One Martini backbone bead per residue (centre of mass of N, CA, C, O) as a GRO file, in nm:
protein
   93
    1UNK     BB    1   2.465  -1.579  -0.431
    2UNK     BB    2   2.165  -1.616  -0.358
    3UNK     BB    3   2.126  -1.339  -0.217
    4UNK     BB    4   2.187  -1.163  -0.461
    5UNK     BB    5   1.969  -1.270  -0.651
    6UNK     BB    6   1.730  -1.223  -0.459
    7UNK     BB    7   1.767  -0.915  -0.433
    8UNK     BB    8   1.733  -0.853  -0.731
    9UNK     BB    9   1.447  -0.971  -0.752
   10UNK     BB   10   1.317  -0.780  -0.545
   11UNK     BB   11   1.370  -0.520  -0.701
   12UNK     BB   12   1.222  -0.600  -0.964
   13UNK     BB   13   0.947  -0.653  -0.826
   14UNK     BB   14   0.911  -0.368  -0.711
   15UNK     BB   15   0.907  -0.229  -0.984
   16UNK     BB   16   0.667  -0.388  -1.097
   17UNK     BB   17   0.461  -0.294  -0.882
   18UNK     BB   18   0.483   0.007  -0.947
   19UNK     BB   19   0.391  -0.013  -1.243
   20UNK     BB   20   0.117  -0.147  -1.177
   21UNK     BB   21   0.007   0.083  -1.005
   22UNK     BB   22  -0.001   0.283  -1.237
   23UNK     BB   23  -0.200   0.110  -1.406
   24UNK     BB   24  -0.431   0.129  -1.203
   25UNK     BB   25  -0.466   0.438  -1.216
   26UNK     BB   26  -0.417   0.485  -1.564
   27UNK     BB   27  -0.599   0.298  -1.691
   28UNK     BB   28  -0.809   0.293  -1.962
   29UNK     BB   29  -0.940   0.035  -1.841
   30UNK     BB   30  -1.090  -0.187  -1.629
   31UNK     BB   31  -0.942  -0.445  -1.727
   32UNK     BB   32  -0.655  -0.338  -1.681
   33UNK     BB   33  -0.687  -0.306  -1.374
   34UNK     BB   34  -0.748  -0.602  -1.308
   35UNK     BB   35  -0.486  -0.722  -1.420
   36UNK     BB   36  -0.296  -0.557  -1.238
   37UNK     BB   37  -0.404  -0.663  -0.967
   38UNK     BB   38  -0.343  -0.963  -1.022
   39UNK     BB   39  -0.035  -0.919  -1.068
   40UNK     BB   40   0.025  -0.811  -0.788
   41UNK     BB   41  -0.050  -1.069  -0.639
   42UNK     BB   42   0.162  -1.248  -0.775
   43UNK     BB   43   0.409  -1.078  -0.691
   44UNK     BB   44   0.364  -1.107  -0.384
   45UNK     BB   45   0.404  -1.409  -0.375
   46UNK     BB   46   0.696  -1.405  -0.483
   47UNK     BB   47   0.814  -1.213  -0.275
   48UNK     BB   48   0.759  -1.392  -0.026
   49UNK     BB   49   0.910  -1.640  -0.133
   50UNK     BB   50   1.190  -1.505  -0.136
   51UNK     BB   51   1.195  -1.434   0.162
   52UNK     BB   52   1.185  -1.729   0.253
   53UNK     BB   53   1.460  -1.804   0.130
   54UNK     BB   54   1.636  -1.601   0.279
   55UNK     BB   55   1.526  -1.693   0.580
   56UNK     BB   56   1.471  -1.998   0.603
   57UNK     BB   57   1.137  -2.026   0.593
   58UNK     BB   58   0.769  -2.110   0.669
   59UNK     BB   59   0.606  -1.865   0.801
   60UNK     BB   60   0.464  -1.744   0.511
   61UNK     BB   61   0.262  -1.953   0.387
   62UNK     BB   62  -0.014  -1.840   0.482
   63UNK     BB   63   0.012  -1.569   0.340
   64UNK     BB   64   0.016  -1.678   0.055
   65UNK     BB   65  -0.263  -1.813   0.064
   66UNK     BB   66  -0.430  -1.559   0.127
   67UNK     BB   67  -0.346  -1.394  -0.120
   68UNK     BB   68  -0.447  -1.597  -0.330
   69UNK     BB   69  -0.745  -1.599  -0.246
   70UNK     BB   70  -0.796  -1.292  -0.269
   71UNK     BB   71  -0.717  -1.265  -0.569
   72UNK     BB   72  -0.928  -1.458  -0.679
   73UNK     BB   73  -1.186  -1.328  -0.564
   74UNK     BB   74  -1.133  -1.046  -0.682
   75UNK     BB   75  -1.132  -1.129  -0.980
   76UNK     BB   76  -1.419  -1.244  -0.987
   77UNK     BB   77  -1.570  -0.992  -0.888
   78UNK     BB   78  -1.468  -0.798  -1.114
   79UNK     BB   79  -1.575  -0.965  -1.353
   80UNK     BB   80  -1.873  -0.949  -1.271
   81UNK     BB   81  -1.889  -0.640  -1.274
   82UNK     BB   82  -1.816  -0.601  -1.573
   83UNK     BB   83  -2.041  -0.775  -1.695
   84UNK     BB   84  -2.312  -0.659  -1.492
   85UNK     BB   85  -2.271  -0.487  -1.204
   86UNK     BB   86  -2.297  -0.761  -1.032
   87UNK     BB   87  -2.180  -0.962  -0.774
   88UNK     BB   88  -2.456  -1.039  -0.620
   89UNK     BB   89  -2.689  -1.276  -0.660
   90UNK     BB   90  -3.037  -1.309  -0.552
   91UNK     BB   91  -3.281  -1.431  -0.739
   92UNK     BB   92  -3.539  -1.201  -0.789
   93UNK     BB   93  -3.636  -1.232  -1.101
   0.00000   0.00000   0.00000
């Protein structure tokens, strides 16, 4: 029963990632694209977590942590870019 529910969840999450990818491509504003990319990262974390449950292993825990860190840093960098157009401030002003 758990495997059936987990597989259904994987299919629904794959559909969600596909819809979000479409939103990234044709999003009307840059902030919509940033939110879609952040949500793709969150969905990937859940996707890998469900795969870990199905395979009954902890082998992918580091992968989840790396994806979470990259999604966070990417969201911060894109937010700074939207705000001022500069990601890294050099302090030369």
